[in-house]
mmCIF file of C-alpha atoms and ligand atoms in Angstrom:
data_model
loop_
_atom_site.group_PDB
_atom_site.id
_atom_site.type_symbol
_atom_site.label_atom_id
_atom_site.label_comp_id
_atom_site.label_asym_id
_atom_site.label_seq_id
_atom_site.Cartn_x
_atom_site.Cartn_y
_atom_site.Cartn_z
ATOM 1 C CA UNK A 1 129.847 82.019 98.318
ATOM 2 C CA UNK A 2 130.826 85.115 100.207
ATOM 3 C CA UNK A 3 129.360 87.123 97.229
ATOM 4 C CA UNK A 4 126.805 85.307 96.942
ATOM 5 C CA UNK A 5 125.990 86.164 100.411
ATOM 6 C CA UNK A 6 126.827 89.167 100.255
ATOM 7 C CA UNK A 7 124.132 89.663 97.290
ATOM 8 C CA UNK A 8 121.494 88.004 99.128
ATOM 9 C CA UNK A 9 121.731 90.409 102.113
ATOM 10 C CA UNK A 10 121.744 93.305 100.137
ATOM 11 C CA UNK A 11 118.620 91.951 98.081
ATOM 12 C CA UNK A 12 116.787 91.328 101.193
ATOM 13 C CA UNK A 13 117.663 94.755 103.135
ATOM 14 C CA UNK A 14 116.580 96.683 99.476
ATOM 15 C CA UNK A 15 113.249 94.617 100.049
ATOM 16 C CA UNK A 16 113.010 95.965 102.863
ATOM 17 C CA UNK A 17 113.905 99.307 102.448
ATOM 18 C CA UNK A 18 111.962 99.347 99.380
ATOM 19 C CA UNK A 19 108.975 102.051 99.474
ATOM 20 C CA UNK A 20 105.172 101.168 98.409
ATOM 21 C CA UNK A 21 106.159 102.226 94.593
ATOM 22 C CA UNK A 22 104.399 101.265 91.337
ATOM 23 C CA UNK A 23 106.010 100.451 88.242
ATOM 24 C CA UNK A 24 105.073 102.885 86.332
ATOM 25 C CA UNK A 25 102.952 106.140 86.925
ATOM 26 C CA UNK A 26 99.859 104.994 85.579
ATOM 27 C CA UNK A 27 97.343 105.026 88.576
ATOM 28 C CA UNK A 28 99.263 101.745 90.201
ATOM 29 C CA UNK A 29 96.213 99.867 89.184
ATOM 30 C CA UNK A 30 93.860 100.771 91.638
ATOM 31 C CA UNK A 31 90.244 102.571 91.223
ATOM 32 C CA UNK A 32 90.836 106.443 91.192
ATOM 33 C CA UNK A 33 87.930 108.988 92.631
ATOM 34 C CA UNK A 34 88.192 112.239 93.250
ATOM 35 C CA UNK A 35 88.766 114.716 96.004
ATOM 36 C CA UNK A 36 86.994 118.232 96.478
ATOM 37 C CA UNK A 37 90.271 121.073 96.019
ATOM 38 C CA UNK A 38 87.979 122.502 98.704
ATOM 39 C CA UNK A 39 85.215 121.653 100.958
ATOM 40 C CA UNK A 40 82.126 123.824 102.291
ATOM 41 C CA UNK A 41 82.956 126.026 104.817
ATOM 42 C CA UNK A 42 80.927 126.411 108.019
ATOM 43 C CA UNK A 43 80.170 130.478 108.896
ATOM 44 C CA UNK A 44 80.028 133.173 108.039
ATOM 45 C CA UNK A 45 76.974 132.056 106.254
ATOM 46 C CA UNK A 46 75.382 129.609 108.531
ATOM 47 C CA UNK A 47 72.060 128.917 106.098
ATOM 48 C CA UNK A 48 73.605 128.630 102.919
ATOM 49 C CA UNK A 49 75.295 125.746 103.713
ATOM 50 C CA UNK A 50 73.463 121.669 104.836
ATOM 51 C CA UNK A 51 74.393 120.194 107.788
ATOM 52 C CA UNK A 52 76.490 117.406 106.042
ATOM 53 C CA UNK A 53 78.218 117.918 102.242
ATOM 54 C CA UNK A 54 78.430 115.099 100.576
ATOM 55 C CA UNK A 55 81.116 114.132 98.260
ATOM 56 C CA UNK A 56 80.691 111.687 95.731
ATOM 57 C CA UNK A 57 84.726 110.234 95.362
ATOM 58 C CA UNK A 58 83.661 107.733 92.693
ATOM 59 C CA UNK A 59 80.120 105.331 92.546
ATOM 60 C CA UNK A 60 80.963 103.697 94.854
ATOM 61 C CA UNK A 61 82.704 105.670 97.738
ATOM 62 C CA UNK A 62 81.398 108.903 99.867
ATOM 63 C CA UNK A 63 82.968 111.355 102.125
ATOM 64 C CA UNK A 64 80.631 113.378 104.357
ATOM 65 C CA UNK A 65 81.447 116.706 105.789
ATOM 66 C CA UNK A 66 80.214 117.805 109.036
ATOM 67 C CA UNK A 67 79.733 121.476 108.751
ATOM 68 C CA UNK A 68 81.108 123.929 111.329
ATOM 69 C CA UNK A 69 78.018 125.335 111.747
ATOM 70 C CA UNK A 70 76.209 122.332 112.627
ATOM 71 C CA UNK A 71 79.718 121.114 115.140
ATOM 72 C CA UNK A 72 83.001 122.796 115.499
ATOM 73 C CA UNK A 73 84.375 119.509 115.350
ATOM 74 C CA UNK A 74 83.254 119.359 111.527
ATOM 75 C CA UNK A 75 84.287 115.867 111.386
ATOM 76 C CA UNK A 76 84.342 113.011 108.164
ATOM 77 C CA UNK A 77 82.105 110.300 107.837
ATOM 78 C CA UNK A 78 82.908 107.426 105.337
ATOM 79 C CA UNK A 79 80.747 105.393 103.205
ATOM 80 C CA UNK A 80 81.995 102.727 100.873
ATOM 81 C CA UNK A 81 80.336 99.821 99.324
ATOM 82 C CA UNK A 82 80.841 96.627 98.452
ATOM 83 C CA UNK A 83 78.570 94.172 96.350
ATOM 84 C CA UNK A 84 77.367 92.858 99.215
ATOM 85 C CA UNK A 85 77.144 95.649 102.380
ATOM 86 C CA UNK A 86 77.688 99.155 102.642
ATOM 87 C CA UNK A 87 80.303 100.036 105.312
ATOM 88 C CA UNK A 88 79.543 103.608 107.339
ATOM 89 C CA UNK A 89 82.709 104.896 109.205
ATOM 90 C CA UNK A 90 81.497 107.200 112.072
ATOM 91 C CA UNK A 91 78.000 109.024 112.767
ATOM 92 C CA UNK A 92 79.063 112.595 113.482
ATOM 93 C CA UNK A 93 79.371 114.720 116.034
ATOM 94 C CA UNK A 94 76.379 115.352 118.694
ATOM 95 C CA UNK A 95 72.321 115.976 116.992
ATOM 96 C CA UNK A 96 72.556 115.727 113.649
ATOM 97 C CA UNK A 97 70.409 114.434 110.561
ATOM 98 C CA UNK A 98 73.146 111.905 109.672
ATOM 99 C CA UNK A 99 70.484 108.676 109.356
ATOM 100 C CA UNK A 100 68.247 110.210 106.861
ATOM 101 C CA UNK A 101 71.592 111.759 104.543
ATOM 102 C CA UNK A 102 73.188 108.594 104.525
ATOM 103 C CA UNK A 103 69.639 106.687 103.225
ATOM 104 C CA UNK A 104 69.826 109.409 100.744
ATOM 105 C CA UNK A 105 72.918 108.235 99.288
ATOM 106 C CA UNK A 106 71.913 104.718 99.472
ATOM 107 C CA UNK A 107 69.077 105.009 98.051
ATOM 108 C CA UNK A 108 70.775 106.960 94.857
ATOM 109 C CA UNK A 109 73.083 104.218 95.090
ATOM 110 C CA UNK A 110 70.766 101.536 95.278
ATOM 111 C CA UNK A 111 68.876 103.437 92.068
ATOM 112 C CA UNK A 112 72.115 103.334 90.210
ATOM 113 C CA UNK A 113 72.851 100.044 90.424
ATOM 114 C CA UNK A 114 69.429 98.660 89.852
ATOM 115 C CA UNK A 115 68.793 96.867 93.355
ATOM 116 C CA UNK A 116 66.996 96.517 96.164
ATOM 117 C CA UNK A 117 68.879 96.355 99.417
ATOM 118 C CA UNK A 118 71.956 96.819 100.471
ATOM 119 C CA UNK A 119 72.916 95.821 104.230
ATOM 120 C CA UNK A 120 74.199 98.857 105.978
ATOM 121 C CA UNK A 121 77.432 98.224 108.797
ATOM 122 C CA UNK A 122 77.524 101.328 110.823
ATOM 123 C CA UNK A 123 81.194 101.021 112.598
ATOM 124 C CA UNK A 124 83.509 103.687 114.288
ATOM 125 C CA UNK A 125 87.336 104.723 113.820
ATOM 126 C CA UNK A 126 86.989 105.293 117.523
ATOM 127 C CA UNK A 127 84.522 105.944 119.899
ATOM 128 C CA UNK A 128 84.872 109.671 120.939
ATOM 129 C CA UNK A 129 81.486 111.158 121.036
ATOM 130 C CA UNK A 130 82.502 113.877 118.262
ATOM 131 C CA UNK A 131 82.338 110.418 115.721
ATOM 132 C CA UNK A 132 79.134 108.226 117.142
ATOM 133 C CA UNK A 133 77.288 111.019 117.831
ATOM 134 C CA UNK A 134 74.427 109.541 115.258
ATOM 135 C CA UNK A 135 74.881 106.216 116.553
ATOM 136 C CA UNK A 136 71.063 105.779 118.317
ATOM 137 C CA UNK A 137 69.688 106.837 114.539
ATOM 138 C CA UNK A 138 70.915 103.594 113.590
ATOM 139 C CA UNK A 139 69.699 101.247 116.184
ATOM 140 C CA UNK A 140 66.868 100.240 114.608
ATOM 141 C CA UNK A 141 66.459 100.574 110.826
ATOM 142 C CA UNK A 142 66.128 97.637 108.529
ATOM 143 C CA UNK A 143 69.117 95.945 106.998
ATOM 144 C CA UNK A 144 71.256 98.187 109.522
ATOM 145 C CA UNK A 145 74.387 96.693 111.285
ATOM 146 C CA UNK A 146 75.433 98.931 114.438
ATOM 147 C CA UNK A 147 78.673 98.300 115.976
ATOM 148 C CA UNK A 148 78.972 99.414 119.598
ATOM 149 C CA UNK A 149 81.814 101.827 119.963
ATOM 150 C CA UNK A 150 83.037 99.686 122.433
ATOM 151 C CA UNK A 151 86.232 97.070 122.317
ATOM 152 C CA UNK A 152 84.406 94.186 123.238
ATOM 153 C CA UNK A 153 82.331 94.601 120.347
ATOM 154 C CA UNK A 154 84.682 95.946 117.731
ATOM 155 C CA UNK A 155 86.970 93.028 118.644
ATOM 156 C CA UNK A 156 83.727 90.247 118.172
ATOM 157 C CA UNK A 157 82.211 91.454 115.254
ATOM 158 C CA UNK A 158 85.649 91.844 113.071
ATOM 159 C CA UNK A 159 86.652 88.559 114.637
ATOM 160 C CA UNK A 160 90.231 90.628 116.066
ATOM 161 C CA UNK A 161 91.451 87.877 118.584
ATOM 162 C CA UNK A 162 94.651 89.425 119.545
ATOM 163 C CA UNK A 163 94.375 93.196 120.275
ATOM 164 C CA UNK A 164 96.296 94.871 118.933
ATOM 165 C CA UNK A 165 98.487 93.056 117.246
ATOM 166 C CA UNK A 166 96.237 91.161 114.418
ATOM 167 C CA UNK A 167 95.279 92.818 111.398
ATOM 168 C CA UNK A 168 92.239 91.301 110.154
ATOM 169 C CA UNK A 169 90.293 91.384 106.345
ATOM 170 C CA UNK A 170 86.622 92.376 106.505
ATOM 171 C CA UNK A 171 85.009 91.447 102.907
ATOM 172 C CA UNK A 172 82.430 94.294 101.376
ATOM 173 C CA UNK A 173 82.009 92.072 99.001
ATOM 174 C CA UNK A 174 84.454 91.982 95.742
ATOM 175 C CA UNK A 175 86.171 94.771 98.769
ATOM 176 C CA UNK A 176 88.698 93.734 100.765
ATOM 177 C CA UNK A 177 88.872 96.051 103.676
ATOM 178 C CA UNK A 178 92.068 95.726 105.888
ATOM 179 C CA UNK A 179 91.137 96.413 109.721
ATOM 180 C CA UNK A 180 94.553 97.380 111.766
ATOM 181 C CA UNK A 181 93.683 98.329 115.504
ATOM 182 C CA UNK A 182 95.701 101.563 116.457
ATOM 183 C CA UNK A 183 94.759 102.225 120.169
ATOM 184 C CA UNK A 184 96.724 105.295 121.492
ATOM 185 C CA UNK A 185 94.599 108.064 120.683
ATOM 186 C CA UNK A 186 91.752 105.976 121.918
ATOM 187 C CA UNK A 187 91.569 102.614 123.376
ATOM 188 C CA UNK A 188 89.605 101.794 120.452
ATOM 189 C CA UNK A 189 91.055 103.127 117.384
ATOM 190 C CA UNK A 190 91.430 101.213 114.291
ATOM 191 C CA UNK A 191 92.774 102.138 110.732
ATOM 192 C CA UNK A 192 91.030 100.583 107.757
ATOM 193 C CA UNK A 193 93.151 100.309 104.295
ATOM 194 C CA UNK A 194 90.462 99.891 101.636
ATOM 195 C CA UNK A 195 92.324 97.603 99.060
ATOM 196 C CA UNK A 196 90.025 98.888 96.401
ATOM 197 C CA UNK A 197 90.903 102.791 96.053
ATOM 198 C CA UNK A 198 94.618 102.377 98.414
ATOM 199 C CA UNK A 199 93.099 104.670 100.380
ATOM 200 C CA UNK A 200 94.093 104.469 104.136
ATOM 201 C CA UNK A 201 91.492 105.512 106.695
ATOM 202 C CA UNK A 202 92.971 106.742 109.900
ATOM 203 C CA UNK A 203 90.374 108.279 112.232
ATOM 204 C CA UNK A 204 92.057 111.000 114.522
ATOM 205 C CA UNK A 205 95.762 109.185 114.868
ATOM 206 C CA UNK A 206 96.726 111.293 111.974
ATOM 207 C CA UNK A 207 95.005 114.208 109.816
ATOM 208 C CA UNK A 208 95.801 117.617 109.482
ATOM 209 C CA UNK A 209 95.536 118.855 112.819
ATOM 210 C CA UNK A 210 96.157 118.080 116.178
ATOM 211 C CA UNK A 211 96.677 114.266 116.895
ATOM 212 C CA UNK A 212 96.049 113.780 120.903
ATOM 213 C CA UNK A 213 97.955 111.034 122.360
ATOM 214 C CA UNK A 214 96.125 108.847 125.385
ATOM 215 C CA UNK A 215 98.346 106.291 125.681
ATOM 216 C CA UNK A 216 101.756 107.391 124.301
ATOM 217 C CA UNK A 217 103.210 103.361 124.475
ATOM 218 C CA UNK A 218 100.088 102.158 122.549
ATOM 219 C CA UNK A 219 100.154 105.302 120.089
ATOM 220 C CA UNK A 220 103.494 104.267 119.010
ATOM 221 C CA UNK A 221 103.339 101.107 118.605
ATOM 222 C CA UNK A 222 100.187 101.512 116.325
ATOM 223 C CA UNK A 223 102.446 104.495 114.276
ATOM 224 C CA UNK A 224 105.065 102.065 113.452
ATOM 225 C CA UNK A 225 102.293 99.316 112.770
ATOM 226 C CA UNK A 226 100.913 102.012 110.302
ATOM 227 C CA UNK A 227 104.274 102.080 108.857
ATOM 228 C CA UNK A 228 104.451 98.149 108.303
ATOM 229 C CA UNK A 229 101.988 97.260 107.263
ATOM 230 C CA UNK A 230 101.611 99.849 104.455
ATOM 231 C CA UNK A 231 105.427 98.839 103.407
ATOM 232 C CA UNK A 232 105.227 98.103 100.233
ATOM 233 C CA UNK A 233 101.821 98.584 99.510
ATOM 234 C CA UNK A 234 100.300 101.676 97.360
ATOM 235 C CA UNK A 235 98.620 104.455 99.149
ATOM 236 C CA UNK A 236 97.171 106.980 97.711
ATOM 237 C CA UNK A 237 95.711 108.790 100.175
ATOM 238 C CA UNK A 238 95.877 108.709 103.788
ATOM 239 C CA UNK A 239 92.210 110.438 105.019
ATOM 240 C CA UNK A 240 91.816 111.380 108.478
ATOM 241 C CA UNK A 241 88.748 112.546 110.537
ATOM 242 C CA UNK A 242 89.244 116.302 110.696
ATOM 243 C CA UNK A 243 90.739 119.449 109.165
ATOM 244 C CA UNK A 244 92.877 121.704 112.190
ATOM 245 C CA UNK A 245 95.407 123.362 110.554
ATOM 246 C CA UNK A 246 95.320 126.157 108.169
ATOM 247 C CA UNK A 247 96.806 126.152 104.553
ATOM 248 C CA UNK A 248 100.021 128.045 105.645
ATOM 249 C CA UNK A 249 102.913 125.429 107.350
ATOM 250 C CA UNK A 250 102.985 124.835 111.212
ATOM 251 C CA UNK A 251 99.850 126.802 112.170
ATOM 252 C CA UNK A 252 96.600 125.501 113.342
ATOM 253 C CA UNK A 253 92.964 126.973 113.767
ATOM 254 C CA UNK A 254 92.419 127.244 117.302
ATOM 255 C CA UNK A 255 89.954 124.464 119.184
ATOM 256 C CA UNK A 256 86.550 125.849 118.565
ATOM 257 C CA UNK A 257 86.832 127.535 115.498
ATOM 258 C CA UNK A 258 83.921 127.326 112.755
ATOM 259 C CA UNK A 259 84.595 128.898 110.115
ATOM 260 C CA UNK A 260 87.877 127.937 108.330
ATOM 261 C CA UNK A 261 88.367 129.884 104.990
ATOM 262 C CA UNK A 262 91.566 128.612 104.412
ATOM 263 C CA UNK A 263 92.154 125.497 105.937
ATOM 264 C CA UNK A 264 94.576 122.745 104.733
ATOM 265 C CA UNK A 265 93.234 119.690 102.393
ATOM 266 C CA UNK A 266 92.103 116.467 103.790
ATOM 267 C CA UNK A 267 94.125 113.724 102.055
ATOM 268 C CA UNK A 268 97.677 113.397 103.352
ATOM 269 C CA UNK A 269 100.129 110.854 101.916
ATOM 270 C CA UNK A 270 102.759 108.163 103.356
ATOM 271 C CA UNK A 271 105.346 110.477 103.851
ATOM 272 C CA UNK A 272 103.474 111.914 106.537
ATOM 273 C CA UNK A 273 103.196 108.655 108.179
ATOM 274 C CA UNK A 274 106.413 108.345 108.006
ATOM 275 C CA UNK A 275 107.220 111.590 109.241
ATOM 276 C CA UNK A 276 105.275 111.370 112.419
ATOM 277 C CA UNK A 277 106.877 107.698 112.587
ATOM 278 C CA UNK A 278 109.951 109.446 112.637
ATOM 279 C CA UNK A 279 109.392 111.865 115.066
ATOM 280 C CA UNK A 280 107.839 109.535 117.675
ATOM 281 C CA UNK A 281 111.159 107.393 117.521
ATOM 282 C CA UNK A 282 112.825 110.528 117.630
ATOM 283 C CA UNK A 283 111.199 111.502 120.655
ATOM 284 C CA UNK A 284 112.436 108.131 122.558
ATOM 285 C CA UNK A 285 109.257 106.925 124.726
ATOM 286 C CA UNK A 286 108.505 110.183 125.569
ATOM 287 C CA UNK A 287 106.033 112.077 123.758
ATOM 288 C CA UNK A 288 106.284 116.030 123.788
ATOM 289 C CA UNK A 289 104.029 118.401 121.750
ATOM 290 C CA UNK A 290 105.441 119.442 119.061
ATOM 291 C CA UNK A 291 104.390 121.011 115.681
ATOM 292 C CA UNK A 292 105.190 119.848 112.114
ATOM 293 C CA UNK A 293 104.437 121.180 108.715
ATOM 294 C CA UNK A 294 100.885 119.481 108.776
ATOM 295 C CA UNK A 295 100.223 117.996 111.855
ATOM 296 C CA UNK A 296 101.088 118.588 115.492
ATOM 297 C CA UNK A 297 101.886 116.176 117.616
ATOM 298 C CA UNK A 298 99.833 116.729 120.867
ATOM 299 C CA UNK A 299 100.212 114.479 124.406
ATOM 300 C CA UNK A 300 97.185 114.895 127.040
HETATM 301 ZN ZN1 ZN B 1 89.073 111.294 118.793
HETATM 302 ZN ZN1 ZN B 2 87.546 113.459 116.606
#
């Protein structure tokens, strides 16, 4: 019995312990795409470049790239879609052409797969201005969803009745899109972990680059809810909102800086997650800037 016992706990603290793994390294079953090894760079040359690259990661999933040129901020904008809605993360950052790009791409897409319509949700990983700064382009187009950037309405419309503690599903259609509210950067961050691709969207609580802390209780409580709920699941990228830091460890472009030959790639993985996890712990309740191979951690 004592072995027995024994055995069981052991079982259930390797279950716990156990990382998001797959069997066997063969793609871990979910839909692969593509990543650019770099994107366009804003400056020196200003008019060579459009005010948003698009990057097609498979048929059914684009990245848009603010260009420095257009906003220092050069922000990511997300657009996956389902079989029945199209799902827009983020608008950009201040006067942009982001409506008309974005019906572009729907319109190929709708070409593609031989219909109609699509419905269009327009939603925010947060509601700084450098990510809904397209948001009034939206307002009023046909089959167009807009989401206020506001908590009252980001709690309604993905039916989130316990803030922040509920992780919620929001179907695409045949695309299961986990919603996991991560206030601490901004009282109304969220992460979304697109079941499809494993990819793991998390606005500006984590990319390469500076990651400003609000609310330093709420920030890490929503790290280590990061870190649950993507325990044993597969992630195979983990795509933030902006590129800050250069390709060379521990050093960042400064704030304001447009043209960034060499900056670092977008996609960053779990262990980074768990590194920054780590680190908060480490700090014990009180947060203190502090740099790390690909991301700085930054109190205001
Ligand atoms: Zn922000
Ligand atoms: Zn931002």
């Amino acid at each position: 019995m004592t072995n027995f016992l024994a055995a069981l706990a052991l079982l259930s603290s390797l279950s716990y312990l156990a990382p998001p793994q797959a069997p066997q390294p063969d793609g871990a079953g979910v839909r692969s795409g593509s990543l650019p090894k770099s994107w366009l760079l804003g400056g020196p040359k200003c008019a060579e470049i459009p005010e948003f690259q698009v990057h097609e990661y498979n048929e059914d999933f684009y990245i848009l790239r603010q260009s420095g040129c257009s906003n220092y901020e050069k922000p990511f904008l997300f657009l996956l879609f389902g079989k029945d809605r199209a799902l827009l993360l983020d608008t950009g950052a201040g006067k942009t052409d982001v409506a008309r790009v974005v019906n572009k791409v729907i319109v190929q897409w709708l070409a593609r797969t031989k219909r109609e319509s699509i419905e269009l949700v327009v939603a925010h990983t947060h509601a700084h201005s450098d990510h809904t700064g397209g948001d009034e382009q939206f307002k009023n187009l046909p089959h167009t969803i807009l989401v206020s950037p506001n908590l009252k309405s980001v709690q309604e419309f993905f039916g989130i009745k316990s803030w922040p503690q509920e992780i919620v599903q929001y179907d695409l259609g045949n695309r299961i899109l986990d919603v996991i509210p991560i206030p601490g950067h901004h009282a109304t961050s969220i992460a979304i972990y697109d079941r499809q691709t494993a990819i793991l969207f998390t606005g500006d609580s984590l990319y390469p680059g500076r990651l400003y802390v609000a609310d330093q209780v709420e920030f890490i409580h929503s790290i280590q809810r990061l870190v649950d709920f993507t325990q044993n699941k597969i992630v195979t990228h983990i795509l933030g909102n902006h590129i800050e830091n250069t390709r060379i460890p521990y050093l960042d472009y400064p704030v304001g800086t447009i043209y960034q030959p060499d900056e670092h790639s977008l996609e960053l993985g779990r262990g980074e997650l768990l590194e920054l996890n780590q680190a908060l712990h480490t700090m014990n309740g009180r947060i203190v800037r502090m740099a790390f191979r690909d991301f700085t951690i930054w109190p205001k």
